[in-house]
PDB file of C-alpha atoms in Angstrom:
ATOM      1  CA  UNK A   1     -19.155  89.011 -89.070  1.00 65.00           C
ATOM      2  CA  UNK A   2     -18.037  85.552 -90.445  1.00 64.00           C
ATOM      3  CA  UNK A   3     -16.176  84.898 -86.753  1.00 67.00           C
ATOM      4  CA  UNK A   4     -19.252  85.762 -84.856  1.00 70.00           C
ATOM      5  CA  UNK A   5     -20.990  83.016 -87.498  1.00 65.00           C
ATOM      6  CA  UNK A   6     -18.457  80.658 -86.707  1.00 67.00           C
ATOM      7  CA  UNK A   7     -18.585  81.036 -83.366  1.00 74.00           C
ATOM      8  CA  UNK A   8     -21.932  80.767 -83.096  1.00 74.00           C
ATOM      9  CA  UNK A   9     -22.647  77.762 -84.738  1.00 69.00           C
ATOM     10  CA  UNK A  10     -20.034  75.965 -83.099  1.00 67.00           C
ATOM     11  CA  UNK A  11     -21.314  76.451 -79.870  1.00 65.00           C
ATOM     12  CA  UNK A  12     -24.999  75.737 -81.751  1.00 66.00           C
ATOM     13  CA  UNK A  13     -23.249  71.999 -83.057  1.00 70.00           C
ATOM     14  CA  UNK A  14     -21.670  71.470 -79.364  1.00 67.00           C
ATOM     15  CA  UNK A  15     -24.522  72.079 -77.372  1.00 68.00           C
ATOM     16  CA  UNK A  16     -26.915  70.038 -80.069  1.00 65.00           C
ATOM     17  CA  UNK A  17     -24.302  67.032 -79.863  1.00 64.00           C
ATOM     18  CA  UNK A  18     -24.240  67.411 -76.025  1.00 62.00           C
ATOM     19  CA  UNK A  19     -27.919  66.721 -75.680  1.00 64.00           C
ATOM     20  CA  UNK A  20     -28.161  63.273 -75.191  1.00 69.00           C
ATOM     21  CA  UNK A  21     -31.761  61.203 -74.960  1.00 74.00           C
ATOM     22  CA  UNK A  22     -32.182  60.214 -71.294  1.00 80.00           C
ATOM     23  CA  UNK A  23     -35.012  57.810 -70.509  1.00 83.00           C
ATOM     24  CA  UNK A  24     -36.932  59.463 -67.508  1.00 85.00           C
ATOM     25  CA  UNK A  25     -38.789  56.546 -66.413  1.00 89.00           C
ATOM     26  CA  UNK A  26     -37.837  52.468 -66.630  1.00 91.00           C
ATOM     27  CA  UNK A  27     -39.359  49.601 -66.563  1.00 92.00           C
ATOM     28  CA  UNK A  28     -39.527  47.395 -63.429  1.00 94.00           C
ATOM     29  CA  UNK A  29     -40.342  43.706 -63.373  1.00 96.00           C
ATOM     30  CA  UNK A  30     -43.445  42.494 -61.958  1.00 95.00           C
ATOM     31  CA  UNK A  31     -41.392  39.961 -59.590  1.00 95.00           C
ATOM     32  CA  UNK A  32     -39.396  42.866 -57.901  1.00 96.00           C
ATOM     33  CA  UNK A  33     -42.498  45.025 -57.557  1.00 97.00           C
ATOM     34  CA  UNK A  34     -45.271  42.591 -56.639  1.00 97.00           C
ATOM     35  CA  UNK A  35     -47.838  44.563 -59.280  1.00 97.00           C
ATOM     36  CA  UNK A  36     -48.175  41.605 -61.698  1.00 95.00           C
ATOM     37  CA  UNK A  37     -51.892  43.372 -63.291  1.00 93.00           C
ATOM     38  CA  UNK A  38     -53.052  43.245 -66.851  1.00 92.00           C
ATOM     39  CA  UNK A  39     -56.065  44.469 -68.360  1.00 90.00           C
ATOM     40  CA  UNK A  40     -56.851  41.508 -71.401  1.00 89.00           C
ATOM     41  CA  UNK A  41     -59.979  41.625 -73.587  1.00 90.00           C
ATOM     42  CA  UNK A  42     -60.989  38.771 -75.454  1.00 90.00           C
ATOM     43  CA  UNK A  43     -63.162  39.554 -78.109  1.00 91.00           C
ATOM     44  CA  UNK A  44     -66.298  37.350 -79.222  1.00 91.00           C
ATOM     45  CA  UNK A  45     -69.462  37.705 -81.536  1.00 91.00           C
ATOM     46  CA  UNK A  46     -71.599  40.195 -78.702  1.00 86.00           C
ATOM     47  CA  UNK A  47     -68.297  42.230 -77.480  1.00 86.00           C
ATOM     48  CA  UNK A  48     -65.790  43.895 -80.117  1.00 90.00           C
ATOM     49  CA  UNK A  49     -65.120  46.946 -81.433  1.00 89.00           C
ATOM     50  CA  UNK A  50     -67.975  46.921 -84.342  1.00 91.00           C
ATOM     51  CA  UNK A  51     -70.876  46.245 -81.423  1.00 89.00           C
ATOM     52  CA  UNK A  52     -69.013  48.243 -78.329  1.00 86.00           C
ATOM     53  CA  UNK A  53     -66.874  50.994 -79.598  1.00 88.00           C
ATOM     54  CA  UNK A  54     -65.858  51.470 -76.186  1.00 85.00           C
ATOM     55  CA  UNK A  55     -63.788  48.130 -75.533  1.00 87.00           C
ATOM     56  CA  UNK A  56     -60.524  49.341 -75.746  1.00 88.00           C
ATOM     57  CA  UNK A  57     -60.920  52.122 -73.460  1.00 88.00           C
ATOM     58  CA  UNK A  58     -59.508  50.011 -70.332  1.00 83.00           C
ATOM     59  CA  UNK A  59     -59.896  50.095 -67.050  1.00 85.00           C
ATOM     60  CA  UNK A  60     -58.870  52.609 -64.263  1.00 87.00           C
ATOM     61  CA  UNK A  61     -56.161  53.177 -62.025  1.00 90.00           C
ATOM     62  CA  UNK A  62     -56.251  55.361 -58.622  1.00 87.00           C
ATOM     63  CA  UNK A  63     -53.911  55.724 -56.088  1.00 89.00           C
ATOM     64  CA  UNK A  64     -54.225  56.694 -52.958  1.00 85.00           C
ATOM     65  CA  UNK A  65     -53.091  55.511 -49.104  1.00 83.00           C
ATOM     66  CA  UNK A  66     -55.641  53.378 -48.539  1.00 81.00           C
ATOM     67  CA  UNK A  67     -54.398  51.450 -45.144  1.00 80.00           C
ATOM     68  CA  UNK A  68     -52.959  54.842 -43.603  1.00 78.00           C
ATOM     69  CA  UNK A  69     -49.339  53.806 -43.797  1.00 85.00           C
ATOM     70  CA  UNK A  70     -49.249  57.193 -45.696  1.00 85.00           C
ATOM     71  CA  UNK A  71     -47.752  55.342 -48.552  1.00 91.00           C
ATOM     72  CA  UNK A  72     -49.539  55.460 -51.892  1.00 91.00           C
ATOM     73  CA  UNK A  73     -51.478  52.038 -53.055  1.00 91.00           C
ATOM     74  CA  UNK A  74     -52.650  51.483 -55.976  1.00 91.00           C
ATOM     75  CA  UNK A  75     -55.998  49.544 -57.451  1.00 89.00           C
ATOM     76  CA  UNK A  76     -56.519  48.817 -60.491  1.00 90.00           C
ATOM     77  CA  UNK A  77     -60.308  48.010 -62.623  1.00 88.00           C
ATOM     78  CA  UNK A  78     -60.666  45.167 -65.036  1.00 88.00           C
ATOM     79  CA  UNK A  79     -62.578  45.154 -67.324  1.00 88.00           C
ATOM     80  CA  UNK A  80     -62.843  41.011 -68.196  1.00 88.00           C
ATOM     81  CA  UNK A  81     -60.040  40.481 -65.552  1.00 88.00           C
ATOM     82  CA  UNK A  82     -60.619  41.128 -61.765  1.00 88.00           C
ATOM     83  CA  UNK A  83     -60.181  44.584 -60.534  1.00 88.00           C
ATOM     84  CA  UNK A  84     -56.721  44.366 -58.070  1.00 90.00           C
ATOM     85  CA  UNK A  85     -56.201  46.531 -54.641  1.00 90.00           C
ATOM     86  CA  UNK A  86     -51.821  46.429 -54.238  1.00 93.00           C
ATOM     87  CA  UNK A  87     -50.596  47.651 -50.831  1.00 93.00           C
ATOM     88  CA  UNK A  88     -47.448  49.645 -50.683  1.00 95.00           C
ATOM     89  CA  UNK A  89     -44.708  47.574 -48.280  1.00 96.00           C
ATOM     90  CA  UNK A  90     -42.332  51.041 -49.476  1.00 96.00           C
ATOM     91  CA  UNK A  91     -39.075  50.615 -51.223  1.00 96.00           C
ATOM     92  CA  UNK A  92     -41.277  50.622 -54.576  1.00 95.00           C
ATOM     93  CA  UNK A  93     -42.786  47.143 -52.971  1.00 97.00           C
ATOM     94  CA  UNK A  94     -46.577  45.886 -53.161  1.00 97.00           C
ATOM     95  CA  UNK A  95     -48.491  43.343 -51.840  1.00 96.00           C
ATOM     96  CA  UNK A  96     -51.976  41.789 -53.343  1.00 94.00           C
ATOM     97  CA  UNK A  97     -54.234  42.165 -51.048  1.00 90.00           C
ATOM     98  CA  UNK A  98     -57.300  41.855 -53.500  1.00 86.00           C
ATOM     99  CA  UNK A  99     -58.866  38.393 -52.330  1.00 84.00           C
ATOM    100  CA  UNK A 100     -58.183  39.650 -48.823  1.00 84.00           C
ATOM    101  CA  UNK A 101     -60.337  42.812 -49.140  1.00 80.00           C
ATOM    102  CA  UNK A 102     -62.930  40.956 -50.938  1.00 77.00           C
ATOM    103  CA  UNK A 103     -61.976  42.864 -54.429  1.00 80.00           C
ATOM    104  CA  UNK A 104     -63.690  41.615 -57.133  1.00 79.00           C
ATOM    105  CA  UNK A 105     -65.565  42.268 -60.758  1.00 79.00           C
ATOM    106  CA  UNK A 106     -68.098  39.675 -59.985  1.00 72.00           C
ATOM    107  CA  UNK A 107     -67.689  38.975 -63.598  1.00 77.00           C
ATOM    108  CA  UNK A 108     -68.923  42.622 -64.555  1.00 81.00           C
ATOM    109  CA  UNK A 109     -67.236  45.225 -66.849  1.00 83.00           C
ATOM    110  CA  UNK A 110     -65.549  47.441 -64.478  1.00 84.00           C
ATOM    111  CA  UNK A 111     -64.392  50.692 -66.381  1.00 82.00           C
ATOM    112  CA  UNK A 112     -62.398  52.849 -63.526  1.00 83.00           C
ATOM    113  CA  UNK A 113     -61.775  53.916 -60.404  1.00 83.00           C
ATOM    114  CA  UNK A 114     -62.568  57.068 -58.185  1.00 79.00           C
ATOM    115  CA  UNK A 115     -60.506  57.549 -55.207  1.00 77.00           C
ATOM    116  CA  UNK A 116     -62.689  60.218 -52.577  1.00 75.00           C
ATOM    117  CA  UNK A 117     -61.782  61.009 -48.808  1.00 73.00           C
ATOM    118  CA  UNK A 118     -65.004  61.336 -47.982  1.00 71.00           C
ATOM    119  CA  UNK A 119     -64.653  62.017 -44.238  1.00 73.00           C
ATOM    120  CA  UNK A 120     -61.669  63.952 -44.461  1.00 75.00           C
ATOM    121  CA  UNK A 121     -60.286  60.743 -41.898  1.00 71.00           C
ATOM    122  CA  UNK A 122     -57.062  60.536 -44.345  1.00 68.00           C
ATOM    123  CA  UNK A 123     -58.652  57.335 -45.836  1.00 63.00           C
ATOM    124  CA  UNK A 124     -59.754  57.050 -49.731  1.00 59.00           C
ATOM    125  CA  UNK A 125     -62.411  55.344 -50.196  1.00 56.00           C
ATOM    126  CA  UNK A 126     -62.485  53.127 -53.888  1.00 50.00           C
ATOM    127  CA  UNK A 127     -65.553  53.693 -56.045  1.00 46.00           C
ATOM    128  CA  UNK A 128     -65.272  51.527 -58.895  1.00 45.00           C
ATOM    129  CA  UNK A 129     -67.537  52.377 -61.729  1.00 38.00           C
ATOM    130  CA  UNK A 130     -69.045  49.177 -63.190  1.00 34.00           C
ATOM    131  CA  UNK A 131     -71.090  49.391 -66.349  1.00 31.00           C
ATOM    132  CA  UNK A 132     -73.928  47.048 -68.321  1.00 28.00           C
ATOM    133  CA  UNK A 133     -74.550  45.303 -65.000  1.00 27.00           C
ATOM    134  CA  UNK A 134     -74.570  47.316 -62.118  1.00 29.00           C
ATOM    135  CA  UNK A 135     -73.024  50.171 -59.959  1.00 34.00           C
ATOM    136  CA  UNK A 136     -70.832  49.136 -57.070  1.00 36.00           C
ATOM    137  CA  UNK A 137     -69.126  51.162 -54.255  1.00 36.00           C
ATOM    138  CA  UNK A 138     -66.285  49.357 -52.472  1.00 39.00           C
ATOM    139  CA  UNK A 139     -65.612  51.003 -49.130  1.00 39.00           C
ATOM    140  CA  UNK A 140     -62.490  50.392 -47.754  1.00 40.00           C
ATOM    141  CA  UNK A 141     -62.157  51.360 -44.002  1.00 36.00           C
ATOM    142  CA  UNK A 142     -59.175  51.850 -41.786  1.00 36.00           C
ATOM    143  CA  UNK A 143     -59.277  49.427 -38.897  1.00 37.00           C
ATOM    144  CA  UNK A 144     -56.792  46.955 -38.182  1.00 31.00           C
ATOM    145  CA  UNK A 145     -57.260  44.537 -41.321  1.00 41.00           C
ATOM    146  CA  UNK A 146     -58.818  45.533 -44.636  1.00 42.00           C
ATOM    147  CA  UNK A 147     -62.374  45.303 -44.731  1.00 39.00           C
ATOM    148  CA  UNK A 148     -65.056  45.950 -47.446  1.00 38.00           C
ATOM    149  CA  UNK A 149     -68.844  46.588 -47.732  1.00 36.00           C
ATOM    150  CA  UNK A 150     -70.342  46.558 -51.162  1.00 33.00           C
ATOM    151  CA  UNK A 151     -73.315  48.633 -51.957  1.00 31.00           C
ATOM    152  CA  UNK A 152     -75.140  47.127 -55.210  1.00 30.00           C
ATOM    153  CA  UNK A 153     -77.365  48.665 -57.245  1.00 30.00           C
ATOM    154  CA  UNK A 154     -79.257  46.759 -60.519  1.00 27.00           C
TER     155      UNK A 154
END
């Protein structure tokens, strides 16, 4: 009875001591990536935490192929900063293409993003969910540069 013990936990203290704490993800600089995005609020006396309990929440993220490359881009919502659209070049590689699609806040609180193929055409759509101002629907469609049409409603 005392071998089995023994036996047991040693194999119980090898197999503990041969588990060993493996990150499963890294990080990756924003110069070998191209995704440079961050999400800052700066408080003042009409938007902090007492008066908008909601300011911390953050933005959005969706991904989605957006060009029909079948590679997955990403956009991101800002809340104070402007929302970003980053096309995937592959080889974990994106390009900004925000100012070239027209992507932009408009200086409104943007709080996320919906990604929708509509159409079923293979092509998501970003809806970007903009609060206290406005609603706005960005429409990205495939042709052969990125285009946008924004649908505002005060």
């Amino acid at each position: 009875m005392v071998a089995k013990l023994s036996i047991i936990s040693l194999l119980a203290i090898t197999f503990l001591s041969s588990c060993q704490d493996k990150p499963l993800f890294s990080k990756l600089d924003a110069n070998d990536t191209g995704i440079d995005f961050s999400n800052r609020i700066i408080e003042n006396d009409t938007l902090n935490i007492l008066d908008f309990e909601y300011v911390y929440n953050g933005g959005g993220v969706g991904i989605a192929d957006m060009n029909g490359d079948s590679l997955p881009d990403v956009v991101f919502s800002g809340n104070q900063a402007d929302s970003r659209l980053y096309l995937n070049k592959g080889k974990i590689q994106f390009e900004n293409v925000s100012t070239k699609a027209g992507i932009s806040n408009l200086g409104r609180w943007c709080s996320g993003v919906s990604l929708v193929d509509i159409n079923a055409d293979g092509i998501h759509p970003a809806s970007g969910a903009i609060l206290k101002v406005s609603t706005a629907i960005m429409n990205f469609m495939k042709s052969s540069s990125i285009t946008k049409n924004w649908f505002l409603r005060n």
